[in-house]
PDB file of C-alpha atoms and ligand atoms in Angstrom:
ATOM      1  CA  MET A   1     101.999  93.442  89.247  1.00 97.00           C
ATOM      2  CA  LYS A   2     104.371  95.690  90.576  1.00 98.00           C
ATOM      3  CA  VAL A   3     103.178  99.198  90.623  1.00 98.00           C
ATOM      4  CA  LEU A   4     104.851 102.640  90.931  1.00 98.00           C
ATOM      5  CA  ILE A   5     102.676 105.488  91.881  1.00 98.00           C
ATOM      6  CA  THR A   6     103.895 109.062  92.363  1.00 98.00           C
ATOM      7  CA  ALA A   7     101.361 111.277  94.043  1.00 98.00           C
ATOM      8  CA  GLY A   8     100.800 114.823  95.833  1.00 97.00           C
ATOM      9  CA  PRO A   9     102.414 118.119  95.242  1.00 98.00           C
ATOM     10  CA  THR A  10     106.273 118.911  95.292  1.00 98.00           C
ATOM     11  CA  ARG A  11     107.510 121.746  97.177  1.00 98.00           C
ATOM     12  CA  GLU A  12     110.163 123.858  95.879  1.00 98.00           C
ATOM     13  CA  ALA A  13     112.222 125.823  98.588  1.00 98.00           C
ATOM     14  CA  ILE A  14     112.682 129.517  98.240  1.00 98.00           C
ATOM     15  CA  ASP A  15     114.438 130.002 101.757  1.00 98.00           C
ATOM     16  CA  PRO A  16     114.546 127.954 104.882  1.00 97.00           C
ATOM     17  CA  VAL A  17     110.874 128.543 105.836  1.00 98.00           C
ATOM     18  CA  ARG A  18     109.086 129.225 102.477  1.00 98.00           C
ATOM     19  CA  PHE A  19     108.472 127.071  99.272  1.00 98.00           C
ATOM     20  CA  LEU A  20     106.467 127.103  95.973  1.00 98.00           C
ATOM     21  CA  SER A  21     103.818 124.552  95.604  1.00 97.00           C
ATOM     22  CA  ASN A  22     100.294 123.853  94.324  1.00 94.00           C
ATOM     23  CA  ARG A  23      96.721 122.578  95.517  1.00 90.00           C
ATOM     24  CA  SER A  24      97.151 118.951  95.119  1.00 91.00           C
ATOM     25  CA  SER A  25      95.804 117.097  97.791  1.00 92.00           C
ATOM     26  CA  GLY A  26      97.245 113.695  96.800  1.00 95.00           C
ATOM     27  CA  ARG A  27      93.865 111.990  97.120  1.00 93.00           C
ATOM     28  CA  MET A  28      93.889 110.390  93.635  1.00 92.00           C
ATOM     29  CA  GLY A  29      97.348 108.687  93.922  1.00 96.00           C
ATOM     30  CA  TYR A  30      96.675 107.584  97.553  1.00 97.00           C
ATOM     31  CA  ALA A  31      93.271 106.115  96.241  1.00 96.00           C
ATOM     32  CA  LEU A  32      95.142 104.266  93.577  1.00 97.00           C
ATOM     33  CA  ALA A  33      97.609 102.983  96.052  1.00 98.00           C
ATOM     34  CA  HIS A  34      94.678 101.661  98.373  1.00 98.00           C
ATOM     35  CA  ALA A  35      92.925 100.221  95.375  1.00 98.00           C
ATOM     36  CA  PHE A  36      96.160  98.003  93.746  1.00 98.00           C
ATOM     37  CA  ILE A  37      96.845  96.889  97.367  1.00 98.00           C
ATOM     38  CA  LYS A  38      93.326  95.724  97.759  1.00 97.00           C
ATOM     39  CA  LYS A  39      93.742  93.536  94.720  1.00 97.00           C
ATOM     40  CA  ASP A  40      97.128  92.113  96.343  1.00 97.00           C
ATOM     41  CA  HIS A  41      99.431  93.968  93.853  1.00 98.00           C
ATOM     42  CA  HIS A  42     102.981  95.340  95.103  1.00 98.00           C
ATOM     43  CA  VAL A  43     103.045  99.048  95.583  1.00 98.00           C
ATOM     44  CA  LEU A  44     105.570 101.558  96.081  1.00 98.00           C
ATOM     45  CA  LEU A  45     104.036 105.185  96.519  1.00 98.00           C
ATOM     46  CA  ILE A  46     106.661 108.082  96.033  1.00 98.00           C
ATOM     47  CA  SER A  47     104.850 110.972  97.532  1.00 98.00           C
ATOM     48  CA  GLY A  48     105.279 114.661  98.009  1.00 98.00           C
ATOM     49  CA  PRO A  49     103.997 116.312 101.293  1.00 98.00           C
ATOM     50  CA  THR A  50     100.071 115.469 101.984  1.00 98.00           C
ATOM     51  CA  GLN A  51      97.627 115.400 104.881  1.00 97.00           C
ATOM     52  CA  LEU A  52      96.882 111.607 104.193  1.00 98.00           C
ATOM     53  CA  ASP A  53      97.739 108.765 106.064  1.00 98.00           C
ATOM     54  CA  ILE A  54     100.402 106.564 104.540  1.00 97.00           C
ATOM     55  CA  PRO A  55      98.275 103.266 103.202  1.00 97.00           C
ATOM     56  CA  ASP A  56      99.025 100.098 104.805  1.00 96.00           C
ATOM     57  CA  ARG A  57     101.248  97.584 103.085  1.00 97.00           C
ATOM     58  CA  VAL A  58     102.789  99.979 100.469  1.00 98.00           C
ATOM     59  CA  ASP A  59     106.327 100.717 100.342  1.00 98.00           C
ATOM     60  CA  PHE A  60     106.565 104.354 100.855  1.00 98.00           C
ATOM     61  CA  ILE A  61     109.253 106.986  99.804  1.00 98.00           C
ATOM     62  CA  PRO A  62     108.432 110.706 101.080  1.00 98.00           C
ATOM     63  CA  VAL A  63     109.962 113.481  99.101  1.00 98.00           C
ATOM     64  CA  GLU A  64     109.766 117.116  98.791  1.00 98.00           C
ATOM     65  CA  SER A  65     111.090 118.729  95.741  1.00 98.00           C
ATOM     66  CA  ALA A  66     110.679 117.825  91.969  1.00 98.00           C
ATOM     67  CA  GLN A  67     114.611 116.765  92.003  1.00 98.00           C
ATOM     68  CA  GLU A  68     114.029 114.498  94.920  1.00 98.00           C
ATOM     69  CA  MET A  69     110.790 112.688  93.091  1.00 98.00           C
ATOM     70  CA  PHE A  70     113.141 112.512  90.073  1.00 98.00           C
ATOM     71  CA  ASP A  71     115.703 110.983  91.885  1.00 98.00           C
ATOM     72  CA  ALA A  72     113.495 108.360  93.802  1.00 98.00           C
ATOM     73  CA  VAL A  73     111.767 107.349  90.477  1.00 98.00           C
ATOM     74  CA  SER A  74     115.098 107.140  88.838  1.00 98.00           C
ATOM     75  CA  HIS A  75     116.298 104.730  91.516  1.00 98.00           C
ATOM     76  CA  SER A  76     113.524 102.331  91.500  1.00 98.00           C
ATOM     77  CA  ILE A  77     111.351 102.349  88.359  1.00 98.00           C
ATOM     78  CA  GLN A  78     113.419  99.462  86.496  1.00 97.00           C
ATOM     79  CA  HIS A  79     111.884  96.862  89.198  1.00 95.00           C
ATOM     80  CA  PHE A  80     108.197  97.618  88.030  1.00 98.00           C
ATOM     81  CA  ASP A  81     105.614  96.474  85.665  1.00 97.00           C
ATOM     82  CA  VAL A  82     103.672  99.464  85.904  1.00 98.00           C
ATOM     83  CA  ALA A  83     104.361 103.434  86.578  1.00 98.00           C
ATOM     84  CA  ILE A  84     101.782 105.746  87.278  1.00 98.00           C
ATOM     85  CA  PHE A  85     102.498 109.347  87.378  1.00 98.00           C
ATOM     86  CA  CYS A  86      99.892 111.135  89.495  1.00 97.00           C
ATOM     87  CA  ALA A  87     102.108 113.700  91.124  1.00 98.00           C
ATOM     88  CA  ALA A  88     101.507 117.374  90.554  1.00 96.00           C
ATOM     89  CA  VAL A  89     105.097 118.003  90.145  1.00 98.00           C
ATOM     90  CA  ALA A  90     105.984 121.993  90.119  1.00 97.00           C
ATOM     91  CA  ASP A  91     106.969 123.108  86.678  1.00 96.00           C
ATOM     92  CA  TYR A  92     109.398 125.766  88.011  1.00 98.00           C
ATOM     93  CA  ALA A  93     111.632 125.961  91.077  1.00 98.00           C
ATOM     94  CA  PRO A  94     113.600 128.771  92.291  1.00 98.00           C
ATOM     95  CA  ASP A  95     117.007 129.162  90.816  1.00 96.00           C
ATOM     96  CA  HIS A  96     118.661 129.735  94.069  1.00 94.00           C
ATOM     97  CA  VAL A  97     117.622 128.724  97.468  1.00 96.00           C
ATOM     98  CA  ALA A  98     118.527 131.403 100.073  1.00 95.00           C
ATOM     99  CA  THR A  99     120.404 129.971 102.861  1.00 97.00           C
ATOM    100  CA  GLN A 100     118.858 132.483 105.542  1.00 97.00           C
ATOM    101  CA  LYS A 101     115.237 133.622 105.683  1.00 96.00           C
ATOM    102  CA  ILE A 102     114.830 136.254 103.016  1.00 95.00           C
ATOM    103  CA  LYS A 103     114.347 139.538 105.109  1.00 94.00           C
ATOM    104  CA  LYS A 104     111.380 142.089 104.435  1.00 94.00           C
ATOM    105  CA  SER A 105     113.298 144.982 103.341  1.00 93.00           C
ATOM    106  CA  ALA A 106     113.209 145.750  99.505  1.00 93.00           C
ATOM    107  CA  ASP A 107     109.637 146.993  98.060  1.00 96.00           C
ATOM    108  CA  SER A 108     109.850 144.332  95.547  1.00 96.00           C
ATOM    109  CA  ILE A 109     112.049 141.137  95.029  1.00 94.00           C
ATOM    110  CA  THR A 110     112.477 138.984  91.856  1.00 95.00           C
ATOM    111  CA  LEU A 111     112.455 135.273  92.103  1.00 96.00           C
ATOM    112  CA  VAL A 112     114.267 133.731  89.286  1.00 97.00           C
ATOM    113  CA  LEU A 113     112.562 130.158  88.349  1.00 98.00           C
ATOM    114  CA  THR A 114     114.197 127.489  86.356  1.00 98.00           C
ATOM    115  CA  LYS A 115     112.168 124.282  84.815  1.00 98.00           C
ATOM    116  CA  THR A 116     112.091 121.186  86.942  1.00 98.00           C
ATOM    117  CA  PRO A 117     113.088 117.836  85.390  1.00 97.00           C
ATOM    118  CA  ASP A 118     109.987 116.074  83.859  1.00 97.00           C
ATOM    119  CA  ILE A 119     109.856 112.872  85.564  1.00 98.00           C
ATOM    120  CA  LEU A 120     107.156 111.659  83.240  1.00 98.00           C
ATOM    121  CA  GLY A 121     109.010 112.623  80.246  1.00 97.00           C
ATOM    122  CA  SER A 122     112.252 110.965  81.186  1.00 98.00           C
ATOM    123  CA  ALA A 123     110.612 107.487  81.822  1.00 98.00           C
ATOM    124  CA  ARG A 124     111.055 106.001  78.458  1.00 98.00           C
ATOM    125  CA  THR A 125     113.997 108.024  77.545  1.00 97.00           C
ATOM    126  CA  VAL A 126     116.113 108.499  80.548  1.00 98.00           C
ATOM    127  CA  PHE A 127     115.029 105.742  82.671  1.00 98.00           C
ATOM    128  CA  GLN A 128     114.454 103.514  79.729  1.00 98.00           C
ATOM    129  CA  PHE A 129     111.393 102.038  81.390  1.00 98.00           C
ATOM    130  CA  ASN A 130     109.634  99.599  79.135  1.00 96.00           C
ATOM    131  CA  GLY A 131     106.541  98.722  81.378  1.00 97.00           C
ATOM    132  CA  TYR A 132     102.973  99.907  81.409  1.00 98.00           C
ATOM    133  CA  LEU A 133     103.210 103.836  81.560  1.00 98.00           C
ATOM    134  CA  VAL A 134     100.404 106.053  82.962  1.00 98.00           C
ATOM    135  CA  GLY A 135     100.346 109.727  82.858  1.00 98.00           C
ATOM    136  CA  PHE A 136      97.817 112.367  84.356  1.00 96.00           C
ATOM    137  CA  ALA A 137      96.744 115.425  82.688  1.00 94.00           C
ATOM    138  CA  ALA A 138      95.232 118.386  84.508  1.00 87.00           C
ATOM    139  CA  GLU A 139      93.914 120.783  81.868  1.00 88.00           C
ATOM    140  CA  THR A 140      91.696 123.891  82.024  1.00 86.00           C
ATOM    141  CA  GLU A 141      91.159 123.951  78.139  1.00 91.00           C
ATOM    142  CA  ASN A 142      91.220 121.685  75.396  1.00 93.00           C
ATOM    143  CA  LEU A 143      91.151 118.760  77.543  1.00 92.00           C
ATOM    144  CA  GLU A 144      91.147 115.937  75.005  1.00 94.00           C
ATOM    145  CA  SER A 145      93.555 117.441  72.463  1.00 96.00           C
ATOM    146  CA  ASN A 146      96.056 118.511  75.186  1.00 95.00           C
ATOM    147  CA  ALA A 147      95.937 115.075  76.593  1.00 96.00           C
ATOM    148  CA  ARG A 148      96.297 113.084  73.472  1.00 97.00           C
ATOM    149  CA  GLU A 149      99.344 115.268  72.550  1.00 96.00           C
ATOM    150  CA  LYS A 150     100.853 114.398  76.030  1.00 96.00           C
ATOM    151  CA  LEU A 151     100.265 110.685  75.392  1.00 98.00           C
ATOM    152  CA  THR A 152     102.277 110.760  72.097  1.00 97.00           C
ATOM    153  CA  ARG A 153     104.806 113.207  73.424  1.00 97.00           C
ATOM    154  CA  LYS A 154     105.626 111.529  76.759  1.00 97.00           C
ATOM    155  CA  ASN A 155     105.325 108.163  75.150  1.00 97.00           C
ATOM    156  CA  CYS A 156     102.665 106.708  77.370  1.00 98.00           C
ATOM    157  CA  ASP A 157     100.384 103.927  77.218  1.00 98.00           C
ATOM    158  CA  MET A 158      97.623 105.851  78.898  1.00 98.00           C
ATOM    159  CA  ILE A 159      96.687 109.568  80.170  1.00 98.00           C
ATOM    160  CA  ILE A 160      94.181 109.989  82.564  1.00 96.00           C
ATOM    161  CA  ALA A 161      92.771 113.548  81.770  1.00 95.00           C
ATOM    162  CA  ASN A 162      90.724 115.871  84.098  1.00 89.00           C
ATOM    163  CA  ASP A 163      89.509 119.230  83.950  1.00 85.00           C
ATOM    164  CA  VAL A 164      90.869 121.531  86.487  1.00 80.00           C
ATOM    165  CA  SER A 165      88.970 124.494  85.782  1.00 79.00           C
ATOM    166  CA  ARG A 166      85.925 123.215  87.638  1.00 73.00           C
ATOM    167  CA  SER A 167      85.984 123.490  91.231  1.00 69.00           C
ATOM    168  CA  ASP A 168      83.628 120.555  92.147  1.00 70.00           C
ATOM    169  CA  ILE A 169      86.167 117.826  90.859  1.00 63.00           C
ATOM    170  CA  GLY A 170      89.913 117.238  90.364  1.00 64.00           C
ATOM    171  CA  PHE A 171      92.584 119.427  92.320  1.00 68.00           C
ATOM    172  CA  ASP A 172      91.805 119.349  96.252  1.00 66.00           C
ATOM    173  CA  SER A 173      88.375 117.511  95.906  1.00 72.00           C
ATOM    174  CA  HIS A 174      87.027 114.245  96.828  1.00 81.00           C
ATOM    175  CA  GLU A 175      85.492 113.842  93.506  1.00 83.00           C
ATOM    176  CA  ASN A 176      86.713 113.475  89.918  1.00 85.00           C
ATOM    177  CA  GLU A 177      85.420 112.962  86.277  1.00 88.00           C
ATOM    178  CA  VAL A 178      87.992 111.615  84.136  1.00 92.00           C
ATOM    179  CA  LEU A 179      88.645 111.123  80.440  1.00 95.00           C
ATOM    180  CA  ILE A 180      91.073 108.078  79.549  1.00 97.00           C
ATOM    181  CA  ILE A 181      93.240 108.561  76.373  1.00 97.00           C
ATOM    182  CA  GLU A 182      94.700 105.602  74.766  1.00 98.00           C
ATOM    183  CA  ALA A 183      96.347 105.234  71.346  1.00 96.00           C
ATOM    184  CA  SER A 184      92.924 103.698  69.848  1.00 95.00           C
ATOM    185  CA  GLU A 185      90.346 105.010  72.049  1.00 95.00           C
ATOM    186  CA  ASN A 186      88.887 107.556  74.585  1.00 96.00           C
ATOM    187  CA  THR A 187      86.766 106.376  77.549  1.00 95.00           C
ATOM    188  CA  ARG A 188      84.989 108.802  80.000  1.00 94.00           C
ATOM    189  CA  LEU A 189      84.275 108.044  83.350  1.00 92.00           C
ATOM    190  CA  PRO A 190      81.425 109.946  84.783  1.00 89.00           C
ATOM    191  CA  VAL A 191      81.880 112.060  88.044  1.00 90.00           C
ATOM    192  CA  ASP A 192      82.644 109.463  90.993  1.00 91.00           C
ATOM    193  CA  THR A 193      84.534 109.543  93.915  1.00 91.00           C
ATOM    194  CA  LYS A 194      88.241 109.095  93.874  1.00 89.00           C
ATOM    195  CA  GLU A 195      88.152 105.770  95.365  1.00 92.00           C
ATOM    196  CA  HIS A 196      85.397 104.337  93.079  1.00 93.00           C
ATOM    197  CA  LEU A 197      87.372 105.749  90.149  1.00 93.00           C
ATOM    198  CA  ALA A 198      90.622 104.304  91.327  1.00 95.00           C
ATOM    199  CA  HIS A 199      88.987 100.686  91.582  1.00 96.00           C
ATOM    200  CA  HIS A 200      87.826 101.219  88.150  1.00 96.00           C
ATOM    201  CA  LEU A 201      91.437 102.181  86.934  1.00 97.00           C
ATOM    202  CA  VAL A 202      93.150  99.342  88.555  1.00 98.00           C
ATOM    203  CA  GLU A 203      90.726  96.966  86.496  1.00 97.00           C
ATOM    204  CA  LEU A 204      91.341  98.637  83.200  1.00 97.00           C
ATOM    205  CA  ILE A 205      95.283  99.098  83.873  1.00 98.00           C
ATOM    206  CA  HIS A 206      95.392  95.362  84.909  1.00 97.00           C
ATOM    207  CA  GLN A 207      93.323  94.220  81.733  1.00 97.00           C
ATOM    208  CA  ARG A 208      95.689  96.322  79.594  1.00 97.00           C
ATOM    209  CA  VAL A 209      98.833  94.904  80.873  1.00 96.00           C
ATOM    210  CA  LEU A 210      97.667  91.276  80.574  1.00 95.00           C
ATOM    211  CA  GLN A 211      96.754  91.938  76.912  1.00 91.00           C
ATOM    212  CA  SER A 212     100.120  93.638  76.248  1.00 88.00           C
ATOM    213  CA  LYS A 213     101.885  90.690  77.688  1.00 81.00           C
ATOM    214  CA  LYS A 214      99.878  88.181  75.507  1.00 81.00           C
ATOM    215  CA  GLU A 215     100.587  90.200  72.543  1.00 81.00           C
ATOM    216  CA  GLN A 216     104.472  90.258  73.205  1.00 73.00           C
ATOM    217  CA  PRO A 217     106.246  87.276  71.567  1.00 64.00           C
TER     218      PRO A 217
HETATM  219  O1  LIG B 322     103.033 118.249  81.256  1.00 62.39           O
HETATM  220  P1  LIG B 322     102.201 118.161  82.400  1.00 62.39           P
HETATM  221  O2  LIG B 322     102.948 118.565  83.729  1.00 62.39           O
HETATM  222  O3  LIG B 322     100.897 118.557  82.360  1.00 62.39           O
HETATM  223  O4  LIG B 322     102.076 116.453  82.452  1.00 62.39           O
HETATM  224  C1  LIG B 322     101.350 115.842  83.539  1.00 62.39           C
HETATM  225  C2  LIG B 322     102.060 114.555  83.751  1.00 62.39           C
HETATM  226  O5  LIG B 322     103.432 114.565  83.752  1.00 62.39           O
HETATM  227  C3  LIG B 322     101.416 114.256  85.234  1.00 62.39           C
HETATM  228  O6  LIG B 322     101.475 112.660  84.944  1.00 62.39           O
HETATM  229  C4  LIG B 322     102.639 114.384  86.031  1.00 62.39           C
HETATM  230  O7  LIG B 322     102.797 113.529  87.163  1.00 62.39           O
HETATM  231  C5  LIG B 322     104.003 114.327  85.224  1.00 62.39           C
HETATM  232  N1  LIG B 322     104.856 115.213  85.597  1.00 62.39           N
HETATM  233  C6  LIG B 322     106.101 114.814  85.865  1.00 62.39           C
HETATM  234  N2  LIG B 322     107.170 115.635  86.121  1.00 62.39           N
HETATM  235  C7  LIG B 322     107.114 117.007  85.983  1.00 62.39           C
HETATM  236  C8  LIG B 322     105.755 117.257  85.369  1.00 62.39           C
HETATM  237  C9  LIG B 322     104.704 116.449  85.005  1.00 62.39           C
HETATM  238  O8  LIG B 322     106.363 113.660  86.178  1.00 62.39           O
HETATM  239  N3  LIG B 322     107.957 117.685  86.145  1.00 62.39           N
END
């Protein structure tokens, strides 16, 4: 299969030396990239800045901002069977990027933020992607209902949900516990390393893609 994966955080510039970002390490997306490669699938990894090594044998596009990630996905997604949106994309970015470093003079300053493009939300509508679509949901409350709502609203085949209110799993951690939401079932995978979870997810996604191909006339 040809698999596109987004991973890592995005950085939204404030001025030439400052940005808004989040604590995503990129580990889950990179673990998925490794796991698909190990099974001889073709992987394009579109990644925000991380501390991780680029996995061998993946095609790699480095990006910084949500807009750059949107453009890279928009450019390539049509050529893929599976798209997995693992990136922790900033929801808002500064309206205006100062061309010079902002000086410390005023006692307070105001940043006006504007919504970034929803990349996953654009997959079916703007990019017309009709392959197998997987989103991630990082929630601090009502994990299952929020993730199921996302499955429908963003027209995904699968949402992989994790509880980011816990410090032992998820964001910036080596382990994760995920709840897999599909149209007709939920599956809970117990706490495990992101590498083991990735292998399990690769098997499941591969099975689902084969099933959906059989069901198509
Ligand atoms: O709506 P929310 O940000 O919680 O959705 C999470 C899912 O949507 C993740 O799969 C994330 O990669 C994706 N996403 C995106 N573009 C955004 C925001 C989120 O692709 N601007």
